């Protein structure tokens, strides 16, 4: 499935699949602009992500992730585990990533998103 993605780095994807990051904020620490870290919200975190246009290969995390697009609409290619999707990510639209799922992201616009991370135990 991944052979059709121009410039896709299969080795980086395998590394992301073999890695686990319990805290989603640690998966892209340089992209975190603001966060609720330090607040007494056990199992729940909110943070803003921004960054340049670049491919992201992210490991599975311990939280379910709801990601809201803040920036301008952008073409988005995303791979979540084995699920490949391509389309336009509109401002205000939400992408849901289940806990334990490695992801690949490629967009034409810089990252400007709000993340809501929920620990599976928080949902129980």
XYZ file of N, CA, C and O in Angstrom:
496
model
N 0.827 -1.191 0.000
C 0.000 0.000 0.000
C 0.870 1.253 0.000
O 0.563 2.213 -0.670
N 1.940 1.275 0.740
C 2.763 2.479 0.871
C 3.666 2.708 -0.331
O 4.258 3.764 -0.442
N 3.748 1.738 -1.230
C 4.628 1.904 -2.383
C 4.156 3.015 -3.313
O 4.951 3.581 -4.041
N 2.879 3.353 -3.287
C 2.338 4.380 -4.169
C 2.537 5.803 -3.674
O 2.178 6.737 -4.361
N 3.112 5.998 -2.495
C 3.302 7.335 -1.944
C 4.686 7.828 -2.353
O 5.704 7.309 -1.904
N 4.730 8.837 -3.210
C 5.997 9.399 -3.681
C 6.808 9.935 -2.506
O 6.313 10.711 -1.689
N 8.067 9.510 -2.401
C 8.955 10.009 -1.357
C 8.748 9.393 0.015
O 9.387 9.808 0.975
N 7.869 8.406 0.117
C 7.598 7.766 1.408
C 8.815 6.963 1.841
O 9.388 6.207 1.056
N 9.227 7.121 3.108
C 10.396 6.434 3.656
C 9.931 5.214 4.441
O 9.521 5.332 5.602
N 9.995 4.062 3.817
C 9.503 2.829 4.446
C 10.269 2.490 5.730
O 9.685 1.967 6.679
N 11.549 2.807 5.783
C 12.336 2.526 6.993
C 11.855 3.393 8.162
O 11.687 2.898 9.275
N 11.617 4.671 7.912
C 11.106 5.548 8.978
C 9.725 5.074 9.435
O 9.394 5.163 10.612
N 8.903 4.585 8.507
C 7.576 4.080 8.853
C 7.690 2.834 9.738
O 6.980 2.686 10.717
N 8.602 1.937 9.400
C 8.822 0.741 10.239
C 9.284 1.152 11.638
O 8.845 0.593 12.639
N 10.187 2.138 11.719
C 10.659 2.614 13.020
C 9.501 3.188 13.833
O 9.401 2.945 15.034
N 8.632 3.971 13.202
C 7.468 4.519 13.901
C 6.575 3.387 14.398
O 6.058 3.437 15.514
N 6.408 2.350 13.581
C 5.576 1.210 13.969
C 6.166 0.384 15.092
O 5.438 -0.285 15.829
N 7.489 0.424 15.233
C 8.170 -0.346 16.277
C 8.359 0.446 17.566
O 8.935 -0.066 18.524
N 7.911 1.697 17.587
C 8.132 2.581 18.729
C 6.806 2.898 19.397
O 5.770 2.947 18.749
N 6.854 3.132 20.701
C 5.668 3.546 21.453
C 6.037 4.767 22.280
O 7.092 4.811 22.912
N 5.181 5.776 22.259
C 5.398 7.011 23.009
C 4.164 7.218 23.889
O 3.099 7.572 23.373
N 4.284 6.974 25.169
C 3.122 7.052 26.068
C 2.492 8.440 26.064
O 1.267 8.580 26.084
N 3.306 9.483 26.005
C 2.824 10.863 26.060
C 2.845 11.476 24.658
O 3.913 11.710 24.097
N 1.678 11.768 24.058
C 1.651 12.315 22.698
C 2.452 13.610 22.534
O 2.987 13.866 21.457
N 2.564 14.423 23.569
C 3.337 15.659 23.460
C 4.816 15.381 23.221
O 5.530 16.219 22.668
N 5.285 14.207 23.633
C 6.686 13.849 23.438
C 6.968 13.358 22.018
O 8.112 13.282 21.612
N 5.912 13.048 21.246
C 6.107 12.570 19.876
C 6.586 13.687 18.955
O 7.329 13.434 18.008
N 6.165 14.919 19.223
C 6.567 16.084 18.407
C 6.860 17.272 19.324
O 6.253 18.329 19.209
N 7.816 17.151 20.242
C 8.019 18.203 21.245
C 8.339 19.577 20.667
O 7.929 20.598 21.227
N 9.029 19.653 19.535
C 9.381 20.952 18.955
C 8.165 21.667 18.367
O 8.204 22.871 18.158
N 7.086 20.940 18.125
C 5.883 21.519 17.521
C 4.872 22.023 18.543
O 3.891 22.644 18.171
N 5.088 21.727 19.821
C 4.118 22.099 20.855
C 4.258 23.583 21.176
O 5.309 24.038 21.617
N 3.207 24.343 20.925
C 3.225 25.779 21.186
C 2.675 26.102 22.572
O 3.229 26.904 23.291
N 1.562 25.521 22.909
C 0.927 25.693 24.223
C 0.337 24.362 24.615
O -0.058 23.583 23.760
N 0.251 24.112 25.923
C -0.352 22.856 26.357
C -0.947 23.005 27.755
O -0.637 23.949 28.484
N -1.759 22.045 28.100
C -2.366 22.004 29.427
C -1.476 21.244 30.413
O -1.897 21.005 31.546
N -0.265 20.897 29.984
C 0.658 20.165 30.857
C 0.816 20.930 32.170
O 0.927 22.140 32.199
N 0.781 20.199 33.266
C 0.907 20.810 34.585
C -0.423 21.089 35.245
O -0.473 21.344 36.445
N -1.502 21.057 34.470
C -2.829 21.239 35.061
C -3.326 19.893 35.598
O -2.940 18.842 35.086
N -4.176 19.902 36.583
C -4.613 18.640 37.208
C -5.708 17.923 36.412
O -6.747 17.570 36.943
N -5.460 17.701 35.140
C -6.424 17.019 34.278
C -5.922 15.608 34.001
O -5.355 15.335 32.956
N -6.136 14.710 34.896
C -5.642 13.346 34.752
C -6.294 12.663 33.552
O -7.511 12.585 33.470
N -5.470 12.205 32.626
C -5.964 11.472 31.468
C -6.456 12.338 30.327
O -6.974 11.827 29.336
N -6.297 13.653 30.432
C -6.770 14.580 29.406
C -5.715 15.662 29.201
O -5.209 16.230 30.164
N -5.370 15.925 27.943
C -4.474 17.050 27.673
C -4.926 17.742 26.387
O -5.482 17.127 25.485
N -4.691 19.041 26.352
C -5.009 19.868 25.199
C -3.738 20.622 24.842
O -3.065 21.149 25.726
N -3.413 20.654 23.558
C -2.212 21.370 23.149
C -2.316 21.836 21.707
O -3.080 21.280 20.926
N -1.567 22.880 21.415
C -1.522 23.436 20.064
C -0.229 23.001 19.402
O 0.849 23.118 19.980
N -0.357 22.516 18.186
C 0.791 22.085 17.394
C 0.948 23.023 16.203
O -0.030 23.334 15.529
N 2.153 23.479 15.981
C 2.442 24.220 14.748
C 3.828 23.826 14.281
O 4.680 23.439 15.072
N 4.025 23.912 12.988
C 5.321 23.541 12.448
C 5.341 23.668 10.940
O 4.320 23.931 10.304
N 6.514 23.483 10.360
C 6.683 23.654 8.923
C 6.070 22.501 8.130
O 5.691 21.470 8.697
N 6.026 22.700 6.837
C 5.599 21.624 5.939
C 6.721 20.597 5.908
O 7.856 20.916 5.540
N 6.434 19.396 6.360
C 7.382 18.285 6.327
C 6.608 17.003 6.600
O 5.541 17.032 7.205
N 7.131 15.891 6.133
C 6.514 14.607 6.425
C 6.736 14.271 7.892
O 7.826 14.489 8.430
N 5.693 13.762 8.546
C 5.797 13.330 9.940
C 5.521 11.834 10.020
O 4.506 11.361 9.509
N 6.419 11.116 10.654
C 6.269 9.689 10.926
C 6.187 9.576 12.439
O 7.196 9.765 13.125
N 5.006 9.317 12.976
C 4.821 9.356 14.423
C 4.518 7.980 14.991
O 3.712 7.230 14.425
N 5.121 7.667 16.130
C 4.864 6.372 16.752
C 3.470 6.329 17.381
O 2.815 7.355 17.566
N 3.061 5.137 17.713
C 1.815 4.961 18.458
C 1.952 5.640 19.815
O 3.044 5.691 20.389
N 0.839 6.190 20.300
C 0.840 6.816 21.622
C -0.174 6.110 22.519
O -0.984 5.307 22.052
N -0.135 6.454 23.788
C -1.021 5.836 24.766
C -2.368 6.515 24.883
O -3.164 6.144 25.744
N -2.660 7.500 24.040
C -3.912 8.244 24.124
C -4.651 8.217 22.795
O -4.038 8.126 21.736
N -5.964 8.326 22.876
C -6.764 8.595 21.689
C -6.562 10.077 21.387
O -6.526 10.900 22.297
N -6.424 10.421 20.116
C -6.119 11.798 19.727
C -7.225 12.342 18.832
O -7.548 11.733 17.817
N -7.776 13.477 19.200
C -8.682 14.222 18.337
C -7.904 15.460 17.910
O -7.454 16.238 18.759
N -7.735 15.631 16.607
C -6.906 16.708 16.086
C -7.789 17.614 15.237
O -8.395 17.166 14.266
N -7.841 18.888 15.622
C -8.675 19.875 14.939
C -7.772 20.787 14.116
O -6.815 21.359 14.643
N -8.098 20.939 12.847
C -7.319 21.822 11.967
C -7.659 23.276 12.272
O -8.804 23.696 12.177
N -6.658 24.059 12.699
C -6.824 25.499 12.959
C -6.451 26.323 11.740
O -7.020 27.367 11.487
N -5.449 25.870 11.033
C -4.913 26.638 9.911
C -5.795 26.588 8.682
O -6.895 26.032 8.690
N -5.278 27.161 7.619
C -5.980 27.167 6.332
C -6.188 25.734 5.848
O -5.412 24.836 6.192
N -7.217 25.513 5.044
C -7.415 24.172 4.479
C -6.150 23.713 3.755
O -5.401 24.529 3.200
N -5.912 22.404 3.780
C -4.722 21.857 3.138
C -5.011 20.474 2.594
O -5.826 19.739 3.160
N -4.343 20.138 1.500
C -4.384 18.753 1.048
C -3.638 17.939 2.092
O -2.590 18.366 2.586
N -4.195 16.782 2.447
C -3.605 15.959 3.504
C -3.573 14.504 3.059
O -4.582 13.956 2.623
N -2.394 13.920 3.162
C -2.208 12.494 2.975
C -1.880 11.945 4.349
O -0.956 12.433 5.010
N -2.647 10.975 4.799
C -2.415 10.434 6.132
C -2.498 8.917 6.100
O -3.307 8.343 5.378
N -1.629 8.305 6.869
C -1.604 6.855 7.022
C -1.711 6.585 8.512
O -0.886 7.052 9.290
N -2.758 5.888 8.892
C -2.985 5.531 10.300
C -2.964 4.016 10.361
O -3.941 3.375 9.955
N -1.854 3.448 10.841
C -1.723 1.993 10.792
C -1.709 1.563 9.334
O -0.823 1.933 8.582
N -2.730 0.820 8.911
C -2.841 0.361 7.521
C -3.859 1.166 6.716
O -4.123 0.854 5.565
N -4.472 2.181 7.304
C -5.538 2.950 6.687
C -4.962 4.199 6.011
O -4.504 5.120 6.692
N -4.974 4.238 4.673
C -4.446 5.355 3.908
C -5.597 6.245 3.456
O -6.579 5.761 2.903
N -5.469 7.549 3.704
C -6.501 8.511 3.306
C -5.846 9.722 2.673
O -4.787 10.170 3.103
N -6.527 10.281 1.669
C -6.059 11.478 1.000
C -7.263 12.359 0.729
O -8.307 11.873 0.305
N -7.125 13.651 1.005
C -8.220 14.573 0.763
C -7.830 15.959 1.227
O -6.662 16.236 1.500
N -8.815 16.818 1.348
C -8.583 18.166 1.841
C -9.027 18.228 3.294
O -10.134 17.819 3.629
N -8.140 18.721 4.155
C -8.442 18.891 5.582
C -8.875 20.333 5.756
O -8.074 21.263 5.621
N -10.150 20.519 6.033
C -10.736 21.846 6.162
C -10.495 22.430 7.560
O -10.399 21.689 8.539
N -10.443 23.736 7.654
C -10.354 24.420 8.940
C -11.536 23.984 9.800
O -12.676 23.994 9.341
N -11.261 23.559 11.034
C -12.304 23.115 11.953
C -12.632 21.634 11.873
O -13.314 21.104 12.734
N -12.135 20.954 10.853
C -12.393 19.522 10.699
C -11.524 18.728 11.664
O -10.395 19.105 11.958
N -12.070 17.605 12.142
C -11.399 16.780 13.149
C -10.923 15.468 12.531
O -11.652 14.831 11.771
N -9.697 15.071 12.874
C -9.165 13.751 12.551
C -9.034 13.008 13.879
O -8.529 13.571 14.858
N -9.484 11.755 13.915
C -9.416 10.943 15.130
C -8.383 9.842 14.917
O -8.438 9.121 13.915
N -7.454 9.718 15.861
C -6.441 8.671 15.820
C -6.567 7.846 17.102
O -6.349 8.373 18.201
N -6.921 6.567 16.981
C -7.028 5.728 18.177
C -5.672 5.507 18.849
O -4.632 5.489 18.181
N -5.693 5.330 20.152
C -4.469 5.010 20.896
C -3.829 3.771 20.278
O -4.518 2.887 19.772
N -2.501 3.738 20.307
C -1.780 2.572 19.812
C -1.618 2.520 18.300
O -1.235 1.481 17.768
N -1.874 3.637 17.596
C -1.819 3.653 16.136
C -0.685 4.563 15.650
O -0.721 5.766 15.882
N 0.320 4.006 14.950
C 1.341 4.873 14.352
C 0.726 5.645 13.187
O -0.223 5.170 12.544
N 1.246 6.847 12.916
C 0.674 7.678 11.865
C 1.753 8.327 10.990
O 2.875 8.567 11.446
N 1.371 8.600 9.753
C 2.187 9.353 8.801
C 1.327 10.500 8.312
O 0.139 10.315 8.016
N 1.912 11.699 8.236
C 1.190 12.900 7.819
C 1.992 13.636 6.760
O 3.183 13.859 6.925
N 1.300 14.059 5.696
C 1.915 14.926 4.686
C 0.850 15.946 4.272
O -0.228 15.564 3.820
N 1.161 17.229 4.437
C 0.221 18.278 4.038
C 0.958 19.331 3.224
O 2.188 19.406 3.250
N 0.190 20.145 2.527
C 0.775 21.196 1.696
C 0.917 22.519 2.443
O 1.592 23.415 1.972
N 0.267 22.652 3.586
C 0.320 23.866 4.398
C 1.016 23.554 5.726
O 1.012 22.408 6.180
N 1.592 24.547 6.381
C 2.210 24.321 7.696
C 1.198 23.755 8.693
O -0.005 23.983 8.582
N 1.722 23.035 9.667
C 0.866 22.470 10.719
C 0.383 23.592 11.630
O 1.156 24.440 12.057
N -0.904 23.589 11.906
C -1.525 24.502 12.865
C -2.792 23.800 13.338
O -3.851 23.928 12.719
N -2.640 23.015 14.382
C -3.698 22.130 14.845
C -3.833 22.197 16.363
O -2.880 22.511 17.066
N -5.017 21.860 16.849
C -5.252 21.715 18.274
C -5.507 20.232 18.541
O -6.311 19.596 17.845
N -4.797 19.693 19.526
C -4.924 18.285 19.890
C -5.671 18.155 21.208
O -5.395 18.895 22.155
N -6.552 17.198 21.262
C -7.207 16.794 22.501
C -6.872 15.320 22.672
O -7.289 14.491 21.860
N -6.047 15.025 23.670
C -5.602 13.652 23.912
C -6.350 13.102 25.112
O -6.389 13.730 26.181
N -6.930 11.916 24.921
C -7.724 11.274 25.967
C -7.156 9.899 26.270
O -7.081 9.047 25.371
N -6.768 9.670 27.522
C -6.308 8.343 27.930
C -7.491 7.377 27.860
O -8.612 7.750 28.219
N -7.278 6.157 27.377
C -8.373 5.189 27.334
C -9.060 5.013 28.696
O -10.285 4.875 28.745
N -8.311 5.087 29.771
C -8.926 4.949 31.098
C -9.816 6.137 31.433
O -10.798 5.992 32.146
N -9.513 7.314 30.887
C -10.336 8.495 31.109
C -11.722 8.284 30.502
O -12.731 8.687 31.048
N -11.752 7.640 29.329
C -13.022 7.387 28.648
C -13.864 6.332 29.354
O -15.083 6.323 29.243
N -13.204 5.424 30.069
C -13.940 4.376 30.792
C -14.674 4.987 31.952
O -15.678 4.604 32.400
